[in-house]
Amino acid sequence: MTKFNLEFCNMLSAEKHKFEYKYLLKRFGSIGTVGRWIRKYVDRHGFIILQGLESESYDLSSAKLFLTKLSSHIGTLVPHNLGQSDFVWEIKPKSSISQIVTFSEHNKAAPLHTDSQYRKLPEKYMALLVFRQAECAGGETLLLDFNLVFNELKKSYLGRQTIEFACKTKFPIAVPTIFQTQNKTAYIYSSLISDIPMIRYRYDTLKTGLELIKHSHVKDFEEKLQVFNDLIHTSRYCSSLLLNNGEAIFVDNHRMLHGRSPFLDSNRLLLRIRMN
Ligand SMILES: [Fe+2]
């Protein structure tokens, strides 16, 4: 979607998936029960938004502690770098020397994608807590439920062909430099659609992966990838929303694609955590 043609995005049905954290805590009685309820809700609906977390995140260390605590009741926390304890990741623009830069390192648009698409098994859940939203009003969150896209694709010939390609073709998916392990694995091979995860996708790491391999079918891969990408980015099910300070979103990373519009405010700061 060129420069996030938001006209393709439905203005949001996200309101019905927003809940006041304090209300949930009162209703369920403990943070543990709230966490388990959130997991069930995300399994059913694909995502949930919590509001009113300002008092839980009045400074950065409190925000990290709260996000870690709540998320540990939703699933098993997964570090951003395997073998380390870096569960909470700060998403803010940084100067980067990485060859393959990841979205959390810059302030440009992040087209629809799933997280950790370069891992053998991407994490089931991903959460973002807004500690400081951009004052320029950029940094909108994009969401797309691939379950809806999949069911629509099944209805047309082109759609069924695209599904077959995405299920059967093993794609080289580049690993962002910052997450390359000691053996410097540059890419992995995987299909885009499978049983678990239903979808793994990030256009730029797929394109980079294709540049890294020498394969007689690269041209064909690229053409079909472009069709797949266009179908995703013009989907009528795409939504956009601006998360405010003190709000957090929990997403099923095996089913939902997410993205972000560009922003200018270099003080924007989101916290990310992932779970299984
Ligand atoms: Fe992401």
Tab-separated table of C-alpha atoms and ligand atoms in Angstrom:
chain	number	residue	atom	x	y	z
A	1	MET	CA	0.000	0.000	0.000
A	2	THR	CA	1.891	3.048	-1.256
A	3	LYS	CA	2.564	5.413	1.634
A	4	PHE	CA	-0.087	3.562	3.541
A	5	ASN	CA	-3.034	4.446	1.366
A	6	LEU	CA	-5.224	4.597	4.385
A	7	GLU	CA	-8.256	4.998	2.185
A	8	PHE	CA	-7.976	1.235	1.699
A	9	CYS	CA	-8.142	0.780	5.428
A	10	ASN	CA	-11.493	0.529	7.118
A	11	MET	CA	-11.706	2.940	9.954
A	12	LEU	CA	-11.571	0.806	12.771
A	13	SER	CA	-13.726	-1.675	14.359
A	14	ALA	CA	-11.120	-1.730	17.112
A	15	GLU	CA	-13.341	0.129	19.570
A	16	LYS	CA	-15.182	-3.065	20.466
A	17	HIS	CA	-11.870	-4.732	21.333
A	18	LYS	CA	-10.810	-1.984	23.790
A	19	PHE	CA	-11.012	-2.627	27.529
A	20	GLU	CA	-10.128	-0.570	30.601
A	21	TYR	CA	-7.440	-2.418	32.525
A	22	LYS	CA	-8.831	-1.290	35.884
A	23	TYR	CA	-12.263	-2.611	34.941
A	24	LEU	CA	-10.774	-6.014	34.033
A	25	LEU	CA	-8.759	-6.120	37.245
A	26	LYS	CA	-11.882	-5.376	39.281
A	27	ARG	CA	-13.934	-7.937	37.355
A	28	PHE	CA	-11.391	-10.780	37.529
A	29	GLY	CA	-9.726	-9.963	40.841
A	30	SER	CA	-6.044	-10.512	39.989
A	31	ILE	CA	-3.498	-9.737	37.293
A	32	GLY	CA	-3.033	-13.479	36.724
A	33	THR	CA	-6.702	-14.035	35.910
A	34	VAL	CA	-6.733	-10.936	33.692
A	35	GLY	CA	-3.704	-12.316	31.808
A	36	ARG	CA	-5.337	-15.698	31.224
A	37	TRP	CA	-8.550	-14.010	30.070
A	38	ILE	CA	-6.557	-11.828	27.622
A	39	ARG	CA	-4.965	-14.953	26.130
A	40	LYS	CA	-8.363	-16.535	25.508
A	41	TYR	CA	-9.694	-13.280	24.055
A	42	VAL	CA	-6.747	-12.936	21.619
A	43	ASP	CA	-7.064	-16.604	20.600
A	44	ARG	CA	-10.674	-15.904	19.684
A	45	HIS	CA	-10.538	-12.405	18.182
A	46	GLY	CA	-6.918	-11.981	17.036
A	47	PHE	CA	-6.121	-8.965	19.212
A	48	ILE	CA	-7.142	-6.848	22.204
A	49	ILE	CA	-6.391	-3.278	23.312
A	50	LEU	CA	-6.004	-2.286	26.955
A	51	GLN	CA	-6.542	1.310	28.064
A	52	GLY	CA	-5.768	3.237	31.215
A	53	LEU	CA	-2.283	1.906	31.910
A	54	GLU	CA	-0.791	5.329	32.710
A	55	SER	CA	-0.727	4.622	36.438
A	56	GLU	CA	1.066	1.312	35.772
A	57	SER	CA	3.677	3.034	33.595
A	58	TYR	CA	4.494	6.384	35.198
A	59	ASP	CA	8.172	5.825	34.491
A	60	LEU	CA	10.008	3.566	32.073
A	61	SER	CA	11.100	0.908	34.554
A	62	SER	CA	7.549	0.640	35.990
A	63	ALA	CA	6.168	0.282	32.463
A	64	LYS	CA	8.649	-2.498	31.662
A	65	LEU	CA	7.923	-4.263	34.931
A	66	PHE	CA	4.154	-4.084	34.440
A	67	LEU	CA	4.322	-5.304	30.822
A	68	THR	CA	6.580	-8.173	31.844
A	69	LYS	CA	4.316	-9.165	34.731
A	70	LEU	CA	1.054	-9.071	32.803
A	71	SER	CA	2.552	-10.789	29.735
A	72	SER	CA	4.009	-13.595	31.861
A	73	HIS	CA	0.398	-14.496	32.767
A	74	ILE	CA	-0.569	-14.556	29.087
A	75	GLY	CA	2.235	-16.839	27.920
A	76	THR	CA	5.870	-17.829	28.281
A	77	LEU	CA	8.067	-14.816	27.626
A	78	VAL	CA	10.554	-15.138	24.772
A	79	PRO	CA	13.765	-13.057	24.703
A	80	HIS	CA	14.477	-10.940	21.647
A	81	ASN	CA	17.912	-12.529	21.375
A	82	LEU	CA	17.867	-16.246	22.089
A	83	GLY	CA	19.699	-17.169	25.279
A	84	GLN	CA	19.459	-13.662	26.755
A	85	SER	CA	16.918	-12.064	29.090
A	86	ASP	CA	16.009	-9.108	26.872
A	87	PHE	CA	12.256	-9.717	27.053
A	88	VAL	CA	11.224	-6.062	26.704
A	89	TRP	CA	12.431	-4.261	23.595
A	90	GLU	CA	12.377	-0.479	23.217
A	91	ILE	CA	10.989	0.567	19.851
A	92	LYS	CA	12.425	3.962	19.038
A	93	PRO	CA	14.452	5.364	16.141
A	94	LYS	CA	18.153	4.564	16.466
A	95	SER	CA	21.159	5.139	14.275
A	96	SER	CA	21.866	1.723	12.836
A	97	ILE	CA	24.761	0.239	10.906
A	98	SER	CA	22.835	-2.990	10.230
A	99	GLN	CA	22.761	-4.192	6.643
A	100	ILE	CA	19.274	-5.620	7.054
A	101	VAL	CA	17.529	-3.076	9.276
A	102	THR	CA	14.440	-4.064	11.251
A	103	PHE	CA	11.368	-1.838	11.754
A	104	SER	CA	12.073	-1.160	15.427
A	105	GLU	CA	15.289	0.625	14.422
A	106	HIS	CA	13.814	3.389	12.241
A	107	ASN	CA	10.893	5.838	11.944
A	108	LYS	CA	9.761	5.035	8.415
A	109	ALA	CA	6.630	3.166	7.434
A	110	ALA	CA	6.522	-0.487	8.444
A	111	PRO	CA	4.275	-2.275	5.924
A	112	LEU	CA	2.033	-5.091	7.143
A	113	HIS	CA	4.064	-8.012	8.458
A	114	THR	CA	4.262	-10.656	11.158
A	115	ASP	CA	7.041	-10.543	13.749
A	116	SER	CA	9.941	-13.000	13.878
A	117	GLN	CA	9.091	-14.351	10.438
A	118	TYR	CA	12.773	-15.327	10.195
A	119	ARG	CA	12.536	-17.688	13.202
A	120	LYS	CA	11.800	-21.364	12.789
A	121	LEU	CA	8.680	-20.894	14.901
A	122	PRO	CA	7.672	-17.241	15.351
A	123	GLU	CA	6.199	-16.341	18.744
A	124	LYS	CA	2.453	-16.837	19.098
A	125	TYR	CA	1.776	-13.483	20.809
A	126	MET	CA	3.237	-10.001	20.496
A	127	ALA	CA	2.388	-6.974	22.636
A	128	LEU	CA	3.138	-3.269	22.288
A	129	LEU	CA	2.724	-0.766	25.107
A	130	VAL	CA	2.746	2.923	24.175
A	131	PHE	CA	5.009	4.705	26.646
A	132	ARG	CA	5.258	7.921	24.590
A	133	GLN	CA	3.263	8.375	21.397
A	134	ALA	CA	4.635	10.575	18.583
A	135	GLU	CA	3.516	14.188	18.946
A	136	CYS	CA	3.418	14.514	15.141
A	137	ALA	CA	0.338	12.226	15.063
A	138	GLY	CA	2.249	9.666	12.950
A	139	GLY	CA	2.989	6.129	14.019
A	140	GLU	CA	-0.503	4.758	13.454
A	141	THR	CA	-0.887	1.015	13.907
A	142	LEU	CA	-2.182	-1.077	10.998
A	143	LEU	CA	-3.871	-4.423	11.515
A	144	LEU	CA	-5.008	-7.171	9.157
A	145	ASP	CA	-6.632	-10.438	10.197
A	146	PHE	CA	-5.178	-12.999	7.764
A	147	ASN	CA	-7.948	-15.425	8.641
A	148	LEU	CA	-10.390	-13.109	6.843
A	149	VAL	CA	-8.018	-12.660	3.893
A	150	PHE	CA	-7.553	-16.431	3.601
A	151	ASN	CA	-11.298	-17.098	3.521
A	152	GLU	CA	-11.746	-14.454	0.846
A	153	LEU	CA	-8.862	-15.767	-1.269
A	154	LYS	CA	-10.436	-19.217	-1.306
A	155	LYS	CA	-13.402	-17.809	-3.265
A	156	SER	CA	-11.497	-16.818	-6.446
A	157	TYR	CA	-9.246	-18.654	-8.902
A	158	LEU	CA	-6.395	-16.152	-8.472
A	159	GLY	CA	-6.862	-16.379	-4.708
A	160	ARG	CA	-6.666	-20.194	-4.703
A	161	GLN	CA	-3.543	-20.072	-6.886
A	162	THR	CA	-1.986	-17.567	-4.499
A	163	ILE	CA	-2.773	-19.775	-1.499
A	164	GLU	CA	-1.228	-22.780	-3.229
A	165	PHE	CA	1.927	-20.798	-3.995
A	166	ALA	CA	2.172	-19.477	-0.419
A	167	CYS	CA	1.628	-22.961	1.080
A	168	LYS	CA	3.949	-24.956	-1.168
A	169	THR	CA	6.830	-22.617	-1.972
A	170	LYS	CA	9.740	-22.562	0.445
A	171	PHE	CA	10.926	-18.981	0.528
A	172	PRO	CA	14.325	-17.696	1.655
A	173	ILE	CA	13.516	-15.220	4.464
A	174	ALA	CA	16.406	-12.945	5.443
A	175	VAL	CA	17.267	-12.587	9.149
A	176	PRO	CA	17.656	-8.907	10.213
A	177	THR	CA	21.306	-8.264	11.033
A	178	ILE	CA	20.536	-7.271	14.624
A	179	PHE	CA	18.988	-10.733	15.261
A	180	GLN	CA	21.553	-12.831	13.419
A	181	THR	CA	23.058	-15.360	15.798
A	182	GLN	CA	26.725	-16.251	16.172
A	183	ASN	CA	26.673	-18.612	13.214
A	184	LYS	CA	25.463	-15.627	11.140
A	185	THR	CA	22.490	-17.371	9.580
A	186	ALA	CA	21.555	-14.948	6.811
A	187	TYR	CA	18.208	-16.527	5.911
A	188	ILE	CA	15.870	-19.432	6.604
A	189	TYR	CA	13.599	-21.344	4.245
A	190	SER	CA	9.881	-21.445	4.978
A	191	SER	CA	6.457	-21.298	3.353
A	192	LEU	CA	4.359	-18.183	3.961
A	193	ILE	CA	1.180	-20.065	4.897
A	194	SER	CA	1.178	-23.181	7.070
A	195	ASP	CA	-0.776	-24.791	9.902
A	196	ILE	CA	1.371	-23.122	12.575
A	197	PRO	CA	1.869	-20.245	12.063
A	198	MET	CA	-1.009	-19.608	9.706
A	199	ILE	CA	0.964	-16.719	8.184
A	200	ARG	CA	4.554	-15.498	8.327
A	201	TYR	CA	5.229	-12.464	6.219
A	202	ARG	CA	7.465	-9.483	5.719
A	203	TYR	CA	7.935	-8.246	2.186
A	204	ASP	CA	11.386	-6.679	2.528
A	205	THR	CA	13.021	-9.670	4.246
A	206	LEU	CA	11.491	-11.931	1.570
A	207	LYS	CA	12.876	-9.707	-1.178
A	208	THR	CA	16.274	-9.635	0.517
A	209	GLY	CA	16.137	-13.412	0.933
A	210	LEU	CA	15.606	-13.783	-2.811
A	211	GLU	CA	18.648	-11.595	-3.456
A	212	LEU	CA	20.762	-13.839	-1.220
A	213	ILE	CA	20.095	-17.053	-3.107
A	214	LYS	CA	20.983	-18.139	-6.571
A	215	HIS	CA	17.951	-19.911	-7.889
A	216	SER	CA	16.624	-20.362	-11.398
A	217	HIS	CA	13.089	-19.593	-10.236
A	218	VAL	CA	13.796	-16.279	-8.501
A	219	LYS	CA	11.963	-14.258	-11.166
A	220	ASP	CA	8.855	-16.427	-10.830
A	221	PHE	CA	9.092	-16.170	-7.000
A	222	GLU	CA	9.288	-12.386	-7.252
A	223	GLU	CA	6.254	-12.098	-9.508
A	224	LYS	CA	4.098	-14.295	-7.292
A	225	LEU	CA	5.339	-12.542	-4.167
A	226	GLN	CA	4.263	-9.235	-5.709
A	227	VAL	CA	0.743	-10.586	-6.328
A	228	PHE	CA	0.588	-11.828	-2.724
A	229	ASN	CA	1.826	-8.485	-1.421
A	230	ASP	CA	-0.727	-6.533	-3.466
A	231	LEU	CA	-3.563	-8.737	-2.216
A	232	ILE	CA	-2.537	-8.126	1.392
A	233	HIS	CA	-2.048	-4.391	1.090
A	234	THR	CA	-5.306	-3.739	-0.747
A	235	SER	CA	-7.390	-5.940	1.535
A	236	ARG	CA	-10.675	-4.411	2.636
A	237	TYR	CA	-10.080	-5.938	6.063
A	238	CYS	CA	-7.084	-3.712	6.822
A	239	SER	CA	-7.663	-1.356	9.776
A	240	SER	CA	-5.719	1.537	11.236
A	241	LEU	CA	-5.740	3.041	14.706
A	242	LEU	CA	-3.674	5.441	16.736
A	243	LEU	CA	-2.731	3.974	20.082
A	244	ASN	CA	-2.379	6.585	22.816
A	245	ASN	CA	-0.088	6.841	25.799
A	246	GLY	CA	-1.002	4.241	28.382
A	247	GLU	CA	-2.559	1.863	25.843
A	248	ALA	CA	-1.289	-1.585	24.913
A	249	ILE	CA	-2.197	-4.003	22.158
A	250	PHE	CA	-1.827	-7.796	22.371
A	251	VAL	CA	-1.801	-9.578	19.017
A	252	ASP	CA	-1.954	-13.173	17.760
A	253	ASN	CA	1.250	-13.125	15.697
A	254	HIS	CA	0.371	-16.405	13.962
A	255	ARG	CA	-2.809	-14.924	12.486
A	256	MET	CA	-2.625	-11.104	12.415
A	257	LEU	CA	-0.379	-8.891	10.324
A	258	HIS	CA	0.532	-5.530	11.793
A	259	GLY	CA	2.299	-2.424	10.558
A	260	ARG	CA	2.945	1.230	11.283
A	261	SER	CA	2.728	4.541	9.448
A	262	PRO	CA	5.853	6.750	9.458
A	263	PHE	CA	6.453	9.350	12.172
A	264	LEU	CA	8.751	12.324	12.748
A	265	ASP	CA	8.909	12.615	16.534
A	266	SER	CA	12.176	10.964	17.578
A	267	ASN	CA	10.923	10.749	21.195
A	268	ARG	CA	8.245	8.190	20.314
A	269	LEU	CA	8.765	5.134	22.489
A	270	LEU	CA	6.887	1.837	22.464
A	271	LEU	CA	7.725	-1.266	24.469
A	272	ARG	CA	7.434	-4.660	22.834
A	273	ILE	CA	7.283	-8.114	24.367
A	274	ARG	CA	6.658	-11.537	22.834
A	275	MET	CA	5.237	-14.755	24.271
A	276	ASN	CA	4.387	-18.331	23.410
B	1	FE	FE	6.444	-5.826	14.021
